């Protein structure tokens, strides 16, 4: 649960406030730590401001509360120690009208307790300091929102590429300046991008992924159920608009109480126990659900793991050298996209598809099992090939099926086949070349598969993003199919003994005798096409330059 005492705005580095020329603030005591941040500004002339501070404040005072004999006693030590104990970020002392200079005893006390002390010149009002802090917060918030928006756009663009999962991981790693990893249901690393962290951090990230994985195995007997390291498990992330960099009250440094040594300031409010060498362990209670996210810090590397989808076992892990405002939002966007890409996009239930497969294997007709796969009575077969030289992996094929609205996907080599209901006929997809069959009944699925393969070959040859097989009445329909098939077998018998020749001849004729396009469609060299066509002409003892011969051969090739 986020701490309600932390404002939903980014903190302001104290160094940014000191860099403002219009304020002319000057640090005269305390550590020069670039990590010191201010969450808000508070003005108080109380001798003990502790009850009125929440932590993270730049406390402003003009020293009205300081008694005349304060320099000779413990007044300033008590005053500064109470500010530190409350978690104050820094103290600003206004010069004039009460004091002409900052009391030396106050400077010494701030040095002892490690509290940054700023001198506020007479021309700078306290309200001006507060306004400058709000302005810096607004600028930081705007910068954070712009960064998150740009990251969302780049991640969405990456998810539409032919290799969506590696692209999303690369973009995420680039945005975080670290490493992004996708773990599979068995815990193995499926894909990753970005700089590899050290061996210790890499092993800790893999263990952290097991913390959020559903149905994770119980830890061995005697293993700690919860370590005392910096790891944290979360059921939900920060609320919308909440800055991640804002620490909770318990995370703020707590200084010594009056009478304690100065070194006590570095001690945190909650002292963790000894870290387990095994890293974060899953909870031992099997009835306790796994958290949706978990974080840890190992060797200065910030680690986080996010469960993807609805319990399929995929986990996103990230390792970054730092954690900036907006990082959690950016990673959450990537997690949503990866959940969609790795999830089971299905047109029917998994049980129904398994039942359909079993019935087909046991001899049922396709038209009998088709109702189990969806409501559509007619189907189209889509053959898809990614642009470029890459071979699509199983995750890319699943993402293609999700884009086409079907989980019936077969990644076969460099071509992905998808069975899609006819009412969801596909449109062109960026990064893919598609060949689409005519809408057919389930009994004609094999014929549709052939149509889609030929449409894909023509699409690649003509560099079209999508081509559909469009049957229409033709002269060949005037000849009974049985007689046409017998004629085709007789006419093409000399070349059918060589499997590559009929397909080469069919592709060459469909592309109007283009050597180059045929070579592209068949993924062979153009000289190979020339040799095969010359071989066909020799075996058929005919002139392939004759348009009548080409027409007759084309009709015959459609029936084999």
PDB file of N, CA and C in Angstrom, residues 215-296:
ATOM      1  N   UNK A 215       1.936 -20.986  -9.325  1.00  0.00           N
ATOM      2  CA  UNK A 215       2.188 -22.421  -9.124  1.00  0.00           C
ATOM      3  C   UNK A 215       3.665 -22.710  -8.966  1.00  0.00           C
ATOM      4  N   UNK A 216       4.378 -21.790  -8.286  1.00  0.00           N
ATOM      5  CA  UNK A 216       5.797 -21.996  -8.081  1.00  0.00           C
ATOM      6  C   UNK A 216       6.001 -23.117  -7.074  1.00  0.00           C
ATOM      7  N   UNK A 217       7.089 -23.855  -7.165  1.00  0.00           N
ATOM      8  CA  UNK A 217       7.318 -24.925  -6.208  1.00  0.00           C
ATOM      9  C   UNK A 217       7.614 -24.376  -4.825  1.00  0.00           C
ATOM     10  N   UNK A 218       7.243 -25.161  -3.807  1.00  0.00           N
ATOM     11  CA  UNK A 218       7.524 -24.748  -2.445  1.00  0.00           C
ATOM     12  C   UNK A 218       9.008 -24.833  -2.185  1.00  0.00           C
ATOM     13  N   UNK A 219       9.576 -23.935  -1.366  1.00  0.00           N
ATOM     14  CA  UNK A 219      10.997 -23.970  -1.088  1.00  0.00           C
ATOM     15  C   UNK A 219      11.357 -25.190  -0.266  1.00  0.00           C
ATOM     16  N   UNK A 220      12.607 -25.618  -0.287  1.00  0.00           N
ATOM     17  CA  UNK A 220      13.006 -26.775   0.481  1.00  0.00           C
ATOM     18  C   UNK A 220      12.836 -26.534   1.967  1.00  0.00           C
ATOM     19  N   UNK A 221      12.728 -27.641   2.710  1.00  0.00           N
ATOM     20  CA  UNK A 221      12.542 -27.535   4.149  1.00  0.00           C
ATOM     21  C   UNK A 221      13.697 -26.773   4.771  1.00  0.00           C
ATOM     22  N   UNK A 222      13.355 -25.866   5.645  1.00  0.00           N
ATOM     23  CA  UNK A 222      14.384 -25.098   6.315  1.00  0.00           C
ATOM     24  C   UNK A 222      14.736 -23.808   5.629  1.00  0.00           C
ATOM     25  N   UNK A 223      14.241 -23.608   4.402  1.00  0.00           N
ATOM     26  CA  UNK A 223      14.550 -22.367   3.694  1.00  0.00           C
ATOM     27  C   UNK A 223      13.762 -21.230   4.307  1.00  0.00           C
ATOM     28  N   UNK A 224      14.359 -20.070   4.302  1.00  0.00           N
ATOM     29  CA  UNK A 224      13.677 -18.900   4.869  1.00  0.00           C
ATOM     30  C   UNK A 224      12.507 -18.531   3.997  1.00  0.00           C
ATOM     31  N   UNK A 225      11.380 -18.257   4.618  1.00  0.00           N
ATOM     32  CA  UNK A 225      10.204 -17.870   3.844  1.00  0.00           C
ATOM     33  C   UNK A 225      10.281 -16.440   3.386  1.00  0.00           C
ATOM     34  N   UNK A 226      11.054 -15.638   4.067  1.00  0.00           N
ATOM     35  CA  UNK A 226      11.189 -14.242   3.657  1.00  0.00           C
ATOM     36  C   UNK A 226      12.547 -13.767   4.115  1.00  0.00           C
ATOM     37  N   UNK A 227      13.319 -13.237   3.223  1.00  0.00           N
ATOM     38  CA  UNK A 227      14.644 -12.788   3.578  1.00  0.00           C
ATOM     39  C   UNK A 227      14.604 -11.381   4.118  1.00  0.00           C
ATOM     40  N   UNK A 228      15.698 -10.988   4.705  1.00  0.00           N
ATOM     41  CA  UNK A 228      15.791  -9.640   5.238  1.00  0.00           C
ATOM     42  C   UNK A 228      16.500  -8.707   4.299  1.00  0.00           C
ATOM     43  N   UNK A 229      16.621  -9.059   3.022  1.00  0.00           N
ATOM     44  CA  UNK A 229      17.278  -8.184   2.066  1.00  0.00           C
ATOM     45  C   UNK A 229      16.341  -7.076   1.665  1.00  0.00           C
ATOM     46  N   UNK A 230      16.741  -6.343   0.634  1.00  0.00           N
ATOM     47  CA  UNK A 230      15.938  -5.187   0.209  1.00  0.00           C
ATOM     48  C   UNK A 230      14.784  -5.578  -0.678  1.00  0.00           C
ATOM     49  N   UNK A 231      14.525  -6.862  -0.843  1.00  0.00           N
ATOM     50  CA  UNK A 231      13.470  -7.284  -1.765  1.00  0.00           C
ATOM     51  C   UNK A 231      12.107  -6.985  -1.181  1.00  0.00           C
ATOM     52  N   UNK A 232      11.151  -6.716  -2.083  1.00  0.00           N
ATOM     53  CA  UNK A 232       9.778  -6.463  -1.706  1.00  0.00           C
ATOM     54  C   UNK A 232       8.867  -7.096  -2.735  1.00  0.00           C
ATOM     55  N   UNK A 233       7.758  -7.657  -2.258  1.00  0.00           N
ATOM     56  CA  UNK A 233       6.756  -8.217  -3.163  1.00  0.00           C
ATOM     57  C   UNK A 233       5.525  -7.343  -3.089  1.00  0.00           C
ATOM     58  N   UNK A 234       4.860  -7.184  -4.232  1.00  0.00           N
ATOM     59  CA  UNK A 234       3.726  -6.277  -4.326  1.00  0.00           C
ATOM     60  C   UNK A 234       2.567  -6.993  -4.998  1.00  0.00           C
ATOM     61  N   UNK A 235       1.378  -6.722  -4.503  1.00  0.00           N
ATOM     62  CA  UNK A 235       0.192  -7.200  -5.205  1.00  0.00           C
ATOM     63  C   UNK A 235      -0.289  -6.183  -6.210  1.00  0.00           C
ATOM     64  N   UNK A 236       0.028  -4.927  -5.979  1.00  0.00           N
ATOM     65  CA  UNK A 236      -0.318  -3.871  -6.927  1.00  0.00           C
ATOM     66  C   UNK A 236       0.825  -2.899  -6.994  1.00  0.00           C
ATOM     67  N   UNK A 237       0.888  -2.109  -8.066  1.00  0.00           N
ATOM     68  CA  UNK A 237       1.936  -1.098  -8.225  1.00  0.00           C
ATOM     69  C   UNK A 237       1.472   0.230  -7.670  1.00  0.00           C
ATOM     70  N   UNK A 238       2.286   1.273  -7.865  1.00  0.00           N
ATOM     71  CA  UNK A 238       1.906   2.606  -7.411  1.00  0.00           C
ATOM     72  C   UNK A 238       0.631   3.077  -8.069  1.00  0.00           C
ATOM     73  N   UNK A 239      -0.085   3.922  -7.379  1.00  0.00           N
ATOM     74  CA  UNK A 239      -1.322   4.458  -7.949  1.00  0.00           C
ATOM     75  C   UNK A 239      -1.006   5.378  -9.116  1.00  0.00           C
ATOM     76  N   UNK A 240      -1.944   5.532 -10.042  1.00  0.00           N
ATOM     77  CA  UNK A 240      -1.712   6.436 -11.162  1.00  0.00           C
ATOM     78  C   UNK A 240      -1.355   7.823 -10.673  1.00  0.00           C
ATOM     79  N   UNK A 241      -0.319   8.396 -11.284  1.00  0.00           N
ATOM     80  CA  UNK A 241       0.109   9.725 -10.920  1.00  0.00           C
ATOM     81  C   UNK A 241       1.051   9.777  -9.753  1.00  0.00           C
ATOM     82  N   UNK A 242       1.327   8.628  -9.127  1.00  0.00           N
ATOM     83  CA  UNK A 242       2.212   8.650  -7.966  1.00  0.00           C
ATOM     84  C   UNK A 242       3.649   8.508  -8.408  1.00  0.00           C
ATOM     85  N   UNK A 243       4.523   9.293  -7.851  1.00  0.00           N
ATOM     86  CA  UNK A 243       5.936   9.239  -8.181  1.00  0.00           C
ATOM     87  C   UNK A 243       6.594   8.100  -7.438  1.00  0.00           C
ATOM     88  N   UNK A 244       7.354   7.279  -8.162  1.00  0.00           N
ATOM     89  CA  UNK A 244       8.014   6.145  -7.534  1.00  0.00           C
ATOM     90  C   UNK A 244       9.163   6.588  -6.650  1.00  0.00           C
ATOM     91  N   UNK A 245       9.801   7.703  -7.039  1.00  0.00           N
ATOM     92  CA  UNK A 245      10.985   8.105  -6.304  1.00  0.00           C
ATOM     93  C   UNK A 245      10.654   8.623  -4.913  1.00  0.00           C
ATOM     94  N   UNK A 246       9.399   8.905  -4.633  1.00  0.00           N
ATOM     95  CA  UNK A 246       9.033   9.412  -3.322  1.00  0.00           C
ATOM     96  C   UNK A 246       9.084   8.291  -2.309  1.00  0.00           C
ATOM     97  N   UNK A 247       9.994   8.319  -1.341  1.00  0.00           N
ATOM     98  CA  UNK A 247      10.090   7.232  -0.377  1.00  0.00           C
ATOM     99  C   UNK A 247       8.992   7.310   0.649  1.00  0.00           C
ATOM    100  N   UNK A 248       8.701   6.192   1.268  1.00  0.00           N
ATOM    101  CA  UNK A 248       7.746   6.196   2.356  1.00  0.00           C
ATOM    102  C   UNK A 248       8.400   6.755   3.601  1.00  0.00           C
ATOM    103  N   UNK A 249       7.582   7.045   4.588  1.00  0.00           N
ATOM    104  CA  UNK A 249       8.119   7.649   5.808  1.00  0.00           C
ATOM    105  C   UNK A 249       9.133   6.717   6.451  1.00  0.00           C
ATOM    106  N   UNK A 250       8.829   5.404   6.436  1.00  0.00           N
ATOM    107  CA  UNK A 250       9.722   4.459   7.085  1.00  0.00           C
ATOM    108  C   UNK A 250      11.045   4.330   6.370  1.00  0.00           C
ATOM    109  N   UNK A 251      11.095   4.735   5.085  1.00  0.00           N
ATOM    110  CA  UNK A 251      12.335   4.603   4.342  1.00  0.00           C
ATOM    111  C   UNK A 251      13.238   5.802   4.495  1.00  0.00           C
ATOM    112  N   UNK A 252      12.733   6.880   5.119  1.00  0.00           N
ATOM    113  CA  UNK A 252      13.550   8.077   5.265  1.00  0.00           C
ATOM    114  C   UNK A 252      14.585   7.885   6.348  1.00  0.00           C
ATOM    115  N   UNK A 253      15.758   8.515   6.215  1.00  0.00           N
ATOM    116  CA  UNK A 253      16.777   8.358   7.233  1.00  0.00           C
ATOM    117  C   UNK A 253      16.314   8.952   8.547  1.00  0.00           C
ATOM    118  N   UNK A 254      16.653   8.282   9.597  1.00  0.00           N
ATOM    119  CA  UNK A 254      16.268   8.724  10.926  1.00  0.00           C
ATOM    120  C   UNK A 254      17.526   9.040  11.703  1.00  0.00           C
ATOM    121  N   UNK A 255      17.587  10.221  12.240  1.00  0.00           N
ATOM    122  CA  UNK A 255      18.771  10.632  12.964  1.00  0.00           C
ATOM    123  C   UNK A 255      18.692  10.261  14.427  1.00  0.00           C
ATOM    124  N   UNK A 256      19.709  10.591  15.167  1.00  0.00           N
ATOM    125  CA  UNK A 256      19.756  10.234  16.579  1.00  0.00           C
ATOM    126  C   UNK A 256      18.825  11.105  17.393  1.00  0.00           C
ATOM    127  N   UNK A 257      18.305  10.551  18.426  1.00  0.00           N
ATOM    128  CA  UNK A 257      17.572  11.334  19.407  1.00  0.00           C
ATOM    129  C   UNK A 257      18.569  12.141  20.233  1.00  0.00           C
ATOM    130  N   UNK A 258      18.097  13.107  20.937  1.00  0.00           N
ATOM    131  CA  UNK A 258      19.024  13.882  21.758  1.00  0.00           C
ATOM    132  C   UNK A 258      19.837  12.987  22.664  1.00  0.00           C
ATOM    133  N   UNK A 259      21.111  13.212  22.651  1.00  0.00           N
ATOM    134  CA  UNK A 259      22.006  12.432  23.485  1.00  0.00           C
ATOM    135  C   UNK A 259      22.648  11.279  22.768  1.00  0.00           C
ATOM    136  N   UNK A 260      22.208  10.956  21.564  1.00  0.00           N
ATOM    137  CA  UNK A 260      22.794   9.864  20.796  1.00  0.00           C
ATOM    138  C   UNK A 260      23.965  10.398  19.984  1.00  0.00           C
ATOM    139  N   UNK A 261      24.914   9.514  19.598  1.00  0.00           N
ATOM    140  CA  UNK A 261      26.058   9.967  18.807  1.00  0.00           C
ATOM    141  C   UNK A 261      25.622  10.367  17.410  1.00  0.00           C
ATOM    142  N   UNK A 262      26.455  11.190  16.761  1.00  0.00           N
ATOM    143  CA  UNK A 262      26.114  11.705  15.434  1.00  0.00           C
ATOM    144  C   UNK A 262      26.024  10.606  14.414  1.00  0.00           C
ATOM    145  N   UNK A 263      26.781   9.524  14.573  1.00  0.00           N
ATOM    146  CA  UNK A 263      26.776   8.438  13.581  1.00  0.00           C
ATOM    147  C   UNK A 263      25.441   7.751  13.492  1.00  0.00           C
ATOM    148  N   UNK A 264      24.579   7.991  14.470  1.00  0.00           N
ATOM    149  CA  UNK A 264      23.291   7.291  14.463  1.00  0.00           C
ATOM    150  C   UNK A 264      22.408   7.732  13.334  1.00  0.00           C
ATOM    151  N   UNK A 265      22.697   8.873  12.708  1.00  0.00           N
ATOM    152  CA  UNK A 265      21.823   9.362  11.629  1.00  0.00           C
ATOM    153  C   UNK A 265      21.790   8.442  10.435  1.00  0.00           C
ATOM    154  N   UNK A 266      22.856   7.739  10.171  1.00  0.00           N
ATOM    155  CA  UNK A 266      22.899   6.874   8.995  1.00  0.00           C
ATOM    156  C   UNK A 266      22.126   5.588   9.174  1.00  0.00           C
ATOM    157  N   UNK A 267      21.634   5.348  10.396  1.00  0.00           N
ATOM    158  CA  UNK A 267      20.907   4.113  10.636  1.00  0.00           C
ATOM    159  C   UNK A 267      19.483   4.249  10.117  1.00  0.00           C
ATOM    160  N   UNK A 268      18.968   3.326   9.311  1.00  0.00           N
ATOM    161  CA  UNK A 268      17.592   3.439   8.824  1.00  0.00           C
ATOM    162  C   UNK A 268      16.595   3.203   9.929  1.00  0.00           C
ATOM    163  N   UNK A 269      15.337   3.604   9.610  1.00  0.00           N
ATOM    164  CA  UNK A 269      14.284   3.447  10.609  1.00  0.00           C
ATOM    165  C   UNK A 269      14.055   1.991  10.939  1.00  0.00           C
ATOM    166  N   UNK A 270      14.185   1.110   9.954  1.00  0.00           N
ATOM    167  CA  UNK A 270      13.991  -0.315  10.176  1.00  0.00           C
ATOM    168  C   UNK A 270      15.271  -1.035   9.774  1.00  0.00           C
ATOM    169  N   UNK A 271      15.868  -1.696  10.721  1.00  0.00           N
ATOM    170  CA  UNK A 271      17.122  -2.383  10.422  1.00  0.00           C
ATOM    171  C   UNK A 271      16.810  -3.783   9.924  1.00  0.00           C
ATOM    172  N   UNK A 272      17.124  -4.100   8.636  1.00  0.00           N
ATOM    173  CA  UNK A 272      16.812  -5.432   8.129  1.00  0.00           C
ATOM    174  C   UNK A 272      17.703  -6.486   8.754  1.00  0.00           C
ATOM    175  N   UNK A 273      17.208  -7.690   8.776  1.00  0.00           N
ATOM    176  CA  UNK A 273      17.989  -8.807   9.280  1.00  0.00           C
ATOM    177  C   UNK A 273      19.011  -9.245   8.267  1.00  0.00           C
ATOM    178  N   UNK A 274      19.764 -10.254   8.555  1.00  0.00           N
ATOM    179  CA  UNK A 274      20.795 -10.715   7.633  1.00  0.00           C
ATOM    180  C   UNK A 274      20.194 -11.280   6.369  1.00  0.00           C
ATOM    181  N   UNK A 275      20.779 -10.940   5.237  1.00  0.00           N
ATOM    182  CA  UNK A 275      20.260 -11.402   3.950  1.00  0.00           C
ATOM    183  C   UNK A 275      20.562 -12.871   3.762  1.00  0.00           C
ATOM    184  N   UNK A 276      19.594 -13.577   3.210  1.00  0.00           N
ATOM    185  CA  UNK A 276      19.795 -14.988   2.915  1.00  0.00           C
ATOM    186  C   UNK A 276      20.681 -15.153   1.708  1.00  0.00           C
ATOM    187  N   UNK A 277      21.662 -16.052   1.738  1.00  0.00           N
ATOM    188  CA  UNK A 277      22.524 -16.220   0.570  1.00  0.00           C
ATOM    189  C   UNK A 277      21.780 -16.732  -0.626  1.00  0.00           C
ATOM    190  N   UNK A 278      20.636 -17.313  -0.416  1.00  0.00           N
ATOM    191  CA  UNK A 278      19.862 -17.841  -1.548  1.00  0.00           C
ATOM    192  C   UNK A 278      19.024 -16.790  -2.222  1.00  0.00           C
ATOM    193  N   UNK A 279      18.991 -15.555  -1.677  1.00  0.00           N
ATOM    194  CA  UNK A 279      18.183 -14.509  -2.281  1.00  0.00           C
ATOM    195  C   UNK A 279      16.734 -14.647  -1.877  1.00  0.00           C
ATOM    196  N   UNK A 280      15.839 -13.888  -2.505  1.00  0.00           N
ATOM    197  CA  UNK A 280      14.411 -13.939  -2.171  1.00  0.00           C
ATOM    198  C   UNK A 280      13.838 -15.318  -2.417  1.00  0.00           C
ATOM    199  N   UNK A 281      13.052 -15.806  -1.495  1.00  0.00           N
ATOM    200  CA  UNK A 281      12.447 -17.119  -1.604  1.00  0.00           C
ATOM    201  C   UNK A 281      10.945 -16.999  -1.709  1.00  0.00           C
ATOM    202  N   UNK A 282      10.281 -17.913  -2.403  1.00  0.00           N
ATOM    203  CA  UNK A 282       8.833 -17.890  -2.450  1.00  0.00           C
ATOM    204  C   UNK A 282       8.248 -18.130  -1.069  1.00  0.00           C
ATOM    205  N   UNK A 283       7.064 -17.589  -0.801  1.00  0.00           N
ATOM    206  CA  UNK A 283       6.426 -17.853   0.487  1.00  0.00           C
ATOM    207  C   UNK A 283       6.196 -19.335   0.683  1.00  0.00           C
ATOM    208  N   UNK A 284       6.294 -19.773   1.951  1.00  0.00           N
ATOM    209  CA  UNK A 284       6.138 -21.195   2.220  1.00  0.00           C
ATOM    210  C   UNK A 284       4.678 -21.611   2.275  1.00  0.00           C
ATOM    211  N   UNK A 285       3.772 -20.683   2.461  1.00  0.00           N
ATOM    212  CA  UNK A 285       2.355 -21.007   2.561  1.00  0.00           C
ATOM    213  C   UNK A 285       1.815 -21.307   1.174  1.00  0.00           C
ATOM    214  N   UNK A 286       1.476 -22.572   0.855  1.00  0.00           N
ATOM    215  CA  UNK A 286       1.004 -22.889  -0.503  1.00  0.00           C
ATOM    216  C   UNK A 286      -0.327 -22.257  -0.837  1.00  0.00           C
ATOM    217  N   UNK A 287      -1.115 -21.893   0.202  1.00  0.00           N
ATOM    218  CA  UNK A 287      -2.416 -21.275  -0.075  1.00  0.00           C
ATOM    219  C   UNK A 287      -2.306 -19.798  -0.367  1.00  0.00           C
ATOM    220  N   UNK A 288      -1.130 -19.230  -0.127  1.00  0.00           N
ATOM    221  CA  UNK A 288      -0.938 -17.803  -0.357  1.00  0.00           C
ATOM    222  C   UNK A 288      -0.657 -17.550  -1.832  1.00  0.00           C
ATOM    223  N   UNK A 289      -1.431 -16.684  -2.491  1.00  0.00           N
ATOM    224  CA  UNK A 289      -1.192 -16.457  -3.930  1.00  0.00           C
ATOM    225  C   UNK A 289       0.125 -15.739  -4.161  1.00  0.00           C
ATOM    226  N   UNK A 290       0.710 -16.000  -5.316  1.00  0.00           N
ATOM    227  CA  UNK A 290       1.971 -15.345  -5.670  1.00  0.00           C
ATOM    228  C   UNK A 290       1.722 -13.871  -5.933  1.00  0.00           C
ATOM    229  N   UNK A 291       2.652 -12.996  -5.527  1.00  0.00           N
ATOM    230  CA  UNK A 291       2.496 -11.574  -5.839  1.00  0.00           C
ATOM    231  C   UNK A 291       2.622 -11.344  -7.335  1.00  0.00           C
ATOM    232  N   UNK A 292       2.095 -10.230  -7.806  1.00  0.00           N
ATOM    233  CA  UNK A 292       2.174  -9.918  -9.234  1.00  0.00           C
ATOM    234  C   UNK A 292       3.493  -9.265  -9.605  1.00  0.00           C
ATOM    235  N   UNK A 293       4.202  -8.702  -8.620  1.00  0.00           N
ATOM    236  CA  UNK A 293       5.495  -8.103  -8.906  1.00  0.00           C
ATOM    237  C   UNK A 293       6.356  -8.159  -7.665  1.00  0.00           C
ATOM    238  N   UNK A 294       7.657  -8.068  -7.860  1.00  0.00           N
ATOM    239  CA  UNK A 294       8.601  -8.087  -6.746  1.00  0.00           C
ATOM    240  C   UNK A 294       9.838  -7.306  -7.152  1.00  0.00           C
ATOM    241  N   UNK A 295      10.505  -6.686  -6.176  1.00  0.00           N
ATOM    242  CA  UNK A 295      11.700  -5.901  -6.447  1.00  0.00           C
ATOM    243  C   UNK A 295      12.805  -6.291  -5.487  1.00  0.00           C
ATOM    244  N   UNK A 296      14.011  -5.999  -5.884  1.00  0.00           N
ATOM    245  CA  UNK A 296      15.180  -6.299  -5.056  1.00  0.00           C
ATOM    246  C   UNK A 296      16.321  -5.409  -5.538  1.00  0.00           C
TER     247      UNK A 296
END
